[in-house]
Structure formats: C-alpha cells, structure tokens
Amino acid sequence: MSKADSIKAEGKTSSLSLLDRVRIEVKNFNQSYALFWKSRTSWAITVMMFCTILCIQATVAMMSYSAYQNSRVEALIKASRTAISSVGFENTDKNNFISNKAAQGLLSQSSIQGFNIHTTEYELVNQYGQKPRIMLHRGEDMPQRFVDNKGHSLDYVFSPNDLGHPYYITARLDTRSISQDMAQYGRDAAVIILLLSALLTTVLMTALGYWFLQPTVTLTRLLKKAIANPETPQFPAHLKQAKEQGRLGDAMSAAMTLIEQNAQHIKQVKSTAESEIKKLAYFDALTELPNRTMFIEKLREYTKDIPDDEHFVVVTVDLDHFRQVNESMGHSVGDVILQSVAKRLRQSLPKRAIVARIGEDDFAVMLPIIKGVNTPKDIAQRVIDAIRGQGFTVMEEDFRIHCSVGYAVYPEDGSDPSDVLKNADIALSRAKEDGRDMIRAYSRDFDMAVQARFHLLKDLRHALENEEFELHFQPQFDLRSQKIIGAEALIRWWKPDNSKQGGMYISPGEFIPIAESSGLIVPIGEWVFKEACMTVQKLQLSGLDDLRVAVNVSGVQFRQPNLVETLQHIIYETGLDPKNLEIEVTESTFMGDINNTIDILKRLHETGVELAIDDFGTGYSSLAYLRQFPIDRLKIDRSFIMNALNNSDDASITRTIIALGHALNLKVLAEGVETIDHQTFLLEEGCDEVQGFRYAKPLPKEAFIDFCQNYKGDLSVFDKA
Ligand code: C2E
Ligand code: MG
Ligand code: MG
C-alpha cells in the first residue's frame, strides 16, 4: 500500500501535509483522467471547444490580414505616387510630356511596370512599359484601381490632384512581392491559430475536466455501477473527499447518500422477504414447528460433525383416524388438536429434541440416544404417551386421540438423515397396517415389503389396462327355501408370468388394499360394477331371471363425490332392473363423515339396488347408526361362523347378529359356511341365507351359470362333498 493509500484508508485527510494532499490529488486525477477520455461527452465538448476557439481566432486573423494587405497596397501606391511626382513633366510639347529617359528611369527604379499619360480631357498622350487595363473616358464612372485576378499587379489612376500636375496617369504597379508576403503571413497565422487553439482547448478542458467533467463522468459511472449492483455499492475512497474539494461535491455526496439509502432499503426488503419465505418454506404456520424440509435440514446439520459413537432416533407419528375428526367435527377442532399435539410433544421431550410437523396429521421427533439413559423404544413410548395419555379438550368436548408410531435409528437404519426419516415412515406404515395405535421399529423386511408393494402397484395399473381382471361368482342360498338367491361377485386377477400355467391368480386380499391406498380402486370398482351388470344380463338370457349379484364397494369409492351418478349411469346403460343388484359395504365405510355416508346410502337405495353390510361384527361398531341406514341385509363375517361351533363367544355373537338383524327387519346372511354343521347351526339360529365353500367356491361366469342351471333346489346335494 502506498503512503497516499494508507493515509486515505485511515481517513485522516484533514491532517495531511500539503505534499501528501498533492500526491493524492495527482493520483485521483490520473485515475479519473483515464475515465474522462472514455466519455463521449468529453470528446464532444473538446471538439466543440477547439472549433469555437479556432473560428474566433480565424475571424480575428482574417480581419488583421486584410488590414495588413490594405496597408501594404496603400504604401505601394504612395511610393509610386512619389516616384511619379518626382519626374519632371513638360507642358510645351503636346506629344511629349516626359522624356524617354525619365520614363525608363521611372519604370526601372520603381514598382511601376508601365503607365499612360492623359490630358485633363482624358486624351492619351504617352504610353510607357506595360499597358494598364484602366481606360479613361469622358462622362463615365471610372474605377480608380483594378487588381488582376492572379494578384500580380494593380492598375491605379493618379489624378491631377494626386500629382500636382494637370495630367491623369494610369499606372500598372507590381504587387507580386505583396502577394508573396501575404501568403507567408497567412501560413504563419494558420499555424499560430492552430497551436493557440490547441493550447487554449487543452487549458480550458483541463480546467473544465477537473472541476466539472471528470466528476460528472465519475458520478455517471458511480450511478451505473450502483444500478448494476444496487445492494452492495462500493465507493472509491477519494470520492468521499469530493465534498471538501468542491468538485461537484454536493451532487456526488447526495448521489452516494441516495445509493447507500437505496442499498440499505433493498437489504431490508430482501431480508424481510427472505425470513418470510424461510418461514413459509420451512415452518408449519399452524403449529410453528419446522416442516419436513426443515426437519431433514436440521438432521443434516446435526449429523455434520456428530461423533462416531453417537446414535439418534427418528420417531414418526400419525394420528389415527384424524381425518374423521376433521371431517365430522370441522377443521377448526382439528387445528386445535394439532396445535395441542405439537405443544405436548415439545413439553414432554427434552429441549435438545427436534420436533416437526411433517404432514397433515404426521409429526416427527429426533432425539439423541444416551446409553443407560434412554432407548429408541423409550423415546417412541414417550411420544405415544404424550398424545394418548390424556384427552384433548376442544370447546368443552373431550377427544381421545390415538396414534401410530414408527421409529428408525441413525446410523443403523440409514446413514443419511432422509433415509432414517424414510425408514421411520416405513415403520409407521407398518404400525398402521398392523391395526394402528401401536409402535413399530424399522426392520429391513419392511423395506422389502414396501418395494414389493410398489411393484404390485405398477403391475396393477398394467392389469387394468390389459384387462387381466375377471369376476368370479360365489352362489348364495336361502336356507329355508334352499333356492339360489344370487351370488357375490369377487374380483380375480390373472397375472401372466413365465410359469407352466402361464400365470397365477392373485388374491384380492393382496391387491385390493394397495388399489385402495393408491386410488386405483375407483376405476377397478367401476369395471367390477359394469362386469357385474353384464353378468346379470347374461343370467337373464339364460333364464335365471331372479338372481341378484352382490358387488363389493370400497370405502375409498364411497368418498368419491360422483359414486351414485356413476353407478346410476352404468345401470341405465345396461338397462337392468336395479333390484337384481346389491352393494356390499363394510363397516369401515361408515367411519368419517357419517351423515354423508347415510346420504349416499339413501340415494343408492332410492335407485332400487339392495344394500348389505359386509363382514358385520368385525369393524367399527355402527350399531348406534344402524337404524338410520337404509340397508336390506347383514352379512355375518366368516370368522364367527368358522368358530361358532367350538367357541361360545363366536356362537353368541352370531346369535346376536341374527337377532339384531331380525329386530331391524333385515335379512341375515352367513358367510364362510364350510360344513353341514355350520349350516345346521345357522338354520337352528334362524339365519336366513348362506354362502360358503360348502356349496361352491367363487366360480367363473360360465361355470356359475352351469352351476345354477344344474342346481335342483336341494341343499342336501352338497352333503356328499
Ligand atoms: P368378502 O367381501 O368378505 O368376500 C368373501 C371372501 O370370503 C371371499 O374371499 C371368498 O372367497 C371368501 N369365502 C367365501 N366363502 C368362504 C368359505 O367358506 N371359507 C373361506 N375360507 N373363505 C370363504 P376373496 O374372494 O379372497 O375376497 C376377499 C375380499 O376381497 C372380499 O371379502 C372383499 O372384501 C374383497 N373383494 C373381493 N372382490 C372385491 C371387489 O370386486 N371389490 C372390492 N372393493 N373388494 C373386493
Ligand atoms: Mg363381500
Ligand atoms: Mg365378507
């Protein structure tokens, strides 16, 4: 750093010596000098200034040139007049006023190249040397002088008054030396003018540049730089002294202040926007907890310099059936519960725990594991206890919330934080699949199961496009009349493979849950309904008019807004009598918005189709609402029938369902009738209808039609099987 620089940097300009000040000034000047000549304006002003000075000087020079030329000509005339006057003229001889000798002397000793002598009556008397071009005439205006166009000679008329003799003399005067002198004069003047103009321009531009143009150029550059980089403008140190020096100092410091204010303003706006965006992008507005992105970010941060022997657990939580609370009680209640869950999680865990809301009703917790103090399971238990340990009171109503919990441990279950979270989520899904309200630790097997599910989902989409589904029909009988009353339509997926058989049947129990969770059940369900309707048509063509086909409809389909319209449309298109169709719904369908479910059931019933509750007794107890459901039939779940003969509980459940159904004026159908003992028991208990392997397994359409046509209305034929 030069001395000048260091002095500048310290900002002690006021205490500088004169020499230092001059040095700084020269340095600054040199810096801005280069800029100065880059400016077009500077060049334009320089050229204009030079031209103006040149013009002024040229005008002055022209004036002095002609004055000088005139003075030279007048001197020539005067000298010629003196020379002529000094010659003796004789008045006696009319034809010879001057002697030849005198005339020759005049021509040789003066600038006179020739002359004519005229009387006062303009009569030419004598002529010597070159002939002047002015001719004297009476009565005409005569020129007194005439200059030849080359500037070599001047013809001049000397009058008697000039000469003091009674003659006119027209003389040709030699002006060549004057012309030469004037040319030299012109050349010298041009050089001087040019030099002077350049000198004046330089001096003026230096002054103008120093006081005005350079600061203007610098100011312009400063503003341009500030426009290009408004956020962090940088001012050369010397500019800060501009004010002291008075070189557009006020404008400069006003501009700098404005630029600084602008930068400050931009920074402020940016940082406010940044923190706002960060808040929106990384935090959940409702609970003010970090969101999934922020949670992973925090885990990443944490793992950056984590000791090798440190482990932490990531626990993920899903509130069981929270959607139903939201739908039935309104979102404001749901929001209060979510806020309370967030608060409880925070309060029940140590400060170093990271708590986040990673989905609608999903939370995540991270806590380091300290040997001998806590285990992953303890932490997961603490989380589950915090939520279900106590009810949530909202608007004086008490809500019991249960939750499913999954956890994974770093680094055993994933070396990357997002993998640990993903695996905790997989464990959580397992907890939900296993019946909710429980804790599951991540295991590699779950991962494989998830992969398998992904493959299955892909194949399922393909199956729908390639028509790999079939409908099989399992006959249903009236126990008393022993007649076939209809069949339940059960989907089958024939999945082609490279085996000898060319493929295999995949059980609906395996793919329906996946179809449900992916939403694929909606188009599949539509296909089933259409296929069932077409089968009813076929049955009627085969003379089996009274048979009814029961179709399973999933809860997911029930949540579609246009379910009723879609089914109505299919019934209308196939021209069926709706009474030949039945819709089976499971009790889980009624969870959620119960009023909406009742409304859909009513609308379906109004179309004329029959309604049955499938797997009755296994699910969520809908007894309280049963009276309001417009249903025709209860289907006792096969698990009760299967054990009814050796388990008194199951037998009494079966009895109760039959009694309940009859009390509500409903038909009761028992599923899973496999033996004659099952049949006998059900008959004794007053069950109305049966379905099961004792009579037939689900059959392909053609086989089912054959079965119906061959059946003689006597259930005892199945005793032999
Ligand atoms: P579900 O509606 O309760 O159907 C009865 C299930 O019990 C059928 O299993 C049937 O084959 C089986 N079953 C019938 N009688 C007996 C018996 O005597 N013993 C034994 N062990 N089982 C018997 P499947 O066909 O495997 O269907 C399983 C479930 O998949 C069905 O239970 C139903 O919930 C669902 N499902 C089947 N087809 C469809 C469909 O088209 N749509 C929907 N949404 N679900 C379907
Ligand atoms: Mg069913
Ligand atoms: Mg069933």
GROMACS .gro file of N, CA and C and ligand atoms in nm, residues 471 474 488-492 507-509 512 516 521 524-525 528 551-554 557 584 586 614-615 635 637-638 642 671-674 691-694 696 698, ligand 1:
model
  163
  471LEU      N    1  -6.422  -6.156  -1.308
  471LEU     CA    2  -6.516  -6.160  -1.193
  471LEU      C    3  -6.558  -6.305  -1.174
  474GLN      N    4  -6.977  -6.631  -0.636
  474GLN     CA    5  -6.999  -6.733  -0.533
  474GLN      C    6  -7.149  -6.735  -0.499
  488GLU      N    7  -7.228  -6.353  -0.490
  488GLU     CA    8  -7.142  -6.238  -0.463
  488GLU      C    9  -7.035  -6.235  -0.572
  489ALA      N   10  -7.016  -6.117  -0.632
  489ALA     CA   11  -6.913  -6.102  -0.736
  489ALA      C   12  -6.781  -6.074  -0.666
  490LEU      N   13  -6.680  -6.156  -0.695
  490LEU     CA   14  -6.549  -6.139  -0.632
  490LEU      C   15  -6.442  -6.128  -0.741
  491ILE      N   16  -6.364  -6.024  -0.727
  491ILE     CA   17  -6.266  -5.998  -0.834
  491ILE      C   18  -6.150  -6.097  -0.828
  492ARG      N   19  -6.098  -6.132  -0.944
  492ARG     CA   20  -5.980  -6.218  -0.954
  492ARG      C   21  -5.883  -6.151  -1.051
  507SER      N   22  -5.475  -6.300  -0.507
  507SER     CA   23  -5.593  -6.285  -0.422
  507SER      C   24  -5.630  -6.137  -0.403
  508PRO      N   25  -5.760  -6.108  -0.402
  508PRO     CA   26  -5.799  -5.968  -0.380
  508PRO      C   27  -5.750  -5.916  -0.246
  509GLY      N   28  -5.738  -6.008  -0.149
  509GLY     CA   29  -5.688  -5.966  -0.018
  509GLY      C   30  -5.549  -5.905  -0.030
  512ILE      N   31  -5.632  -5.558  -0.325
  512ILE     CA   32  -5.735  -5.455  -0.300
  512ILE      C   33  -5.682  -5.345  -0.205
  516GLU      N   34  -5.670  -4.964  -0.302
  516GLU     CA   35  -5.741  -4.863  -0.222
  516GLU      C   36  -5.648  -4.748  -0.185
  521ILE      N   37  -5.856  -4.820  -0.692
  521ILE     CA   38  -5.980  -4.894  -0.667
  521ILE      C   39  -6.099  -4.828  -0.738
  524ILE      N   40  -6.105  -4.959  -1.093
  524ILE     CA   41  -6.126  -5.104  -1.083
  524ILE      C   42  -6.271  -5.131  -1.041
  525GLY      N   43  -6.318  -5.054  -0.942
  525GLY     CA   44  -6.455  -5.071  -0.891
  525GLY      C   45  -6.557  -5.046  -1.001
  528VAL      N   46  -6.566  -5.352  -1.216
  528VAL     CA   47  -6.637  -5.460  -1.149
  528VAL      C   48  -6.788  -5.441  -1.163
  551VAL      N   49  -7.217  -5.676  -0.527
  551VAL     CA   50  -7.086  -5.619  -0.563
  551VAL      C   51  -7.025  -5.552  -0.439
  552ASN      N   52  -6.896  -5.576  -0.416
  552ASN     CA   53  -6.827  -5.510  -0.304
  552ASN      C   54  -6.784  -5.369  -0.345
  553VAL      N   55  -6.819  -5.271  -0.264
  553VAL     CA   56  -6.777  -5.133  -0.291
  553VAL      C   57  -6.692  -5.086  -0.173
  554SER      N   58  -6.574  -5.038  -0.207
  554SER     CA   59  -6.479  -4.998  -0.101
  554SER      C   60  -6.511  -4.860  -0.043
  557GLN      N   61  -6.416  -4.571  -0.261
  557GLN     CA   62  -6.513  -4.537  -0.364
  557GLN      C   63  -6.626  -4.451  -0.305
  584GLU      N   64  -7.239  -5.421  -0.144
  584GLU     CA   65  -7.189  -5.458  -0.011
  584GLU      C   66  -7.090  -5.352   0.035
  586THR      N   67  -6.850  -5.238   0.384
  586THR     CA   68  -6.805  -5.285   0.516
  586THR      C   69  -6.828  -5.172   0.617
  614ASP      N   70  -7.126  -5.578   0.491
  614ASP     CA   71  -7.038  -5.694   0.479
  614ASP      C   72  -6.956  -5.711   0.606
  615ASP      N   73  -6.910  -5.831   0.633
  615ASP     CA   74  -6.819  -5.860   0.745
  615ASP      C   75  -6.871  -5.802   0.876
  635LYS      N   76  -7.433  -5.918   0.665
  635LYS     CA   77  -7.356  -6.039   0.634
  635LYS      C   78  -7.264  -6.068   0.752
  637ASP      N   79  -6.965  -6.198   0.943
  637ASP     CA   80  -6.828  -6.229   0.898
  637ASP      C   81  -6.797  -6.377   0.919
  638ARG      N   82  -6.721  -6.428   0.822
  638ARG     CA   83  -6.698  -6.573   0.825
  638ARG      C   84  -6.615  -6.618   0.945
  642MET      N   85  -6.690  -6.965   1.136
  642MET     CA   86  -6.583  -7.065   1.141
  642MET      C   87  -6.564  -7.121   1.283
  671GLU      N   88  -7.158  -6.582   0.598
  671GLU     CA   89  -7.051  -6.613   0.504
  671GLU      C   90  -6.966  -6.726   0.560
  672GLY      N   91  -6.890  -6.791   0.478
  672GLY     CA   92  -6.792  -6.889   0.525
  672GLY      C   93  -6.852  -7.018   0.578
  673VAL      N   94  -6.967  -7.055   0.519
  673VAL     CA   95  -7.028  -7.182   0.561
  673VAL      C   96  -6.954  -7.295   0.489
  674GLU      N   97  -6.882  -7.372   0.568
  674GLU     CA   98  -6.797  -7.474   0.506
  674GLU      C   99  -6.851  -7.615   0.528
  691GLN      N  100  -7.368  -6.859   0.240
  691GLN     CA  101  -7.272  -6.854   0.128
  691GLN      C  102  -7.145  -6.917   0.181
  692GLY      N  103  -7.084  -7.004   0.105
  692GLY     CA  104  -6.960  -7.063   0.155
  692GLY      C  105  -6.910  -7.178   0.070
  693PHE      N  106  -6.791  -7.223   0.104
  693PHE     CA  107  -6.727  -7.329   0.025
  693PHE      C  108  -6.806  -7.460   0.028
  694ARG      N  109  -6.893  -7.474   0.132
  694ARG     CA  110  -6.975  -7.596   0.137
  694ARG      C  111  -7.056  -7.609   0.007
  696ALA      N  112  -7.020  -7.382  -0.289
  696ALA     CA  113  -6.934  -7.359  -0.406
  696ALA      C  114  -6.829  -7.254  -0.374
  698PRO      N  115  -6.599  -6.940  -0.529
  698PRO     CA  116  -6.632  -6.842  -0.635
  698PRO      C  117  -6.600  -6.903  -0.771
  722C2E     P1  118  -6.563  -6.051   0.127
  722C2E     O1  119  -6.643  -5.949   0.057
  722C2E     O2  120  -6.593  -6.075   0.268
  722C2E     O3  121  -6.570  -6.180   0.043
  722C2E     C1  122  -6.579  -6.304   0.094
  722C2E     C2  123  -6.447  -6.368   0.094
  722C2E     O4  124  -6.457  -6.490   0.166
  722C2E     C3  125  -6.400  -6.408  -0.045
  722C2E     O5  126  -6.263  -6.402  -0.047
  722C2E     C4  127  -6.443  -6.552  -0.056
  722C2E     O6  128  -6.370  -6.629  -0.146
  722C2E     C5  129  -6.417  -6.597   0.084
  722C2E     N1  130  -6.501  -6.711   0.119
  722C2E     C6  131  -6.629  -6.735   0.086
  722C2E     N2  132  -6.671  -6.848   0.142
  722C2E     C7  133  -6.570  -6.900   0.213
  722C2E     C8  134  -6.553  -7.015   0.293
  722C2E     O7  135  -6.640  -7.097   0.310
  722C2E     N3  136  -6.432  -7.034   0.354
  722C2E     C9  137  -6.330  -6.946   0.337
  722C2E     N4  138  -6.215  -6.968   0.396
  722C2E     N5  139  -6.343  -6.833   0.261
  722C2E    C10  140  -6.461  -6.814   0.201
  722C2E     P2  141  -6.187  -6.332  -0.162
  722C2E     O8  142  -6.253  -6.357  -0.290
  722C2E     O9  143  -6.044  -6.368  -0.148
  722C2E    O10  144  -6.209  -6.182  -0.130
  722C2E    C11  145  -6.153  -6.125  -0.021
  722C2E    C12  146  -6.205  -5.987  -0.001
  722C2E    O11  147  -6.162  -5.901  -0.105
  722C2E    C13  148  -6.356  -5.975  -0.003
  722C2E    O12  149  -6.408  -6.013   0.118
  722C2E    C14  150  -6.375  -5.833  -0.033
  722C2E    O13  151  -6.365  -5.755   0.084
  722C2E    C15  152  -6.260  -5.804  -0.122
  722C2E     N6  153  -6.305  -5.804  -0.260
  722C2E    C16  154  -6.320  -5.906  -0.343
  722C2E     N7  155  -6.364  -5.862  -0.463
  722C2E    C17  156  -6.378  -5.729  -0.450
  722C2E    C18  157  -6.424  -5.627  -0.538
  722C2E    O14  158  -6.463  -5.651  -0.653
  722C2E     N8  159  -6.422  -5.500  -0.490
  722C2E    C19  160  -6.384  -5.472  -0.364
  722C2E     N9  161  -6.384  -5.346  -0.323
  722C2E    N10  162  -6.341  -5.565  -0.278
  722C2E    C20  163  -6.340  -5.693  -0.322
   0.00000   0.00000   0.00000
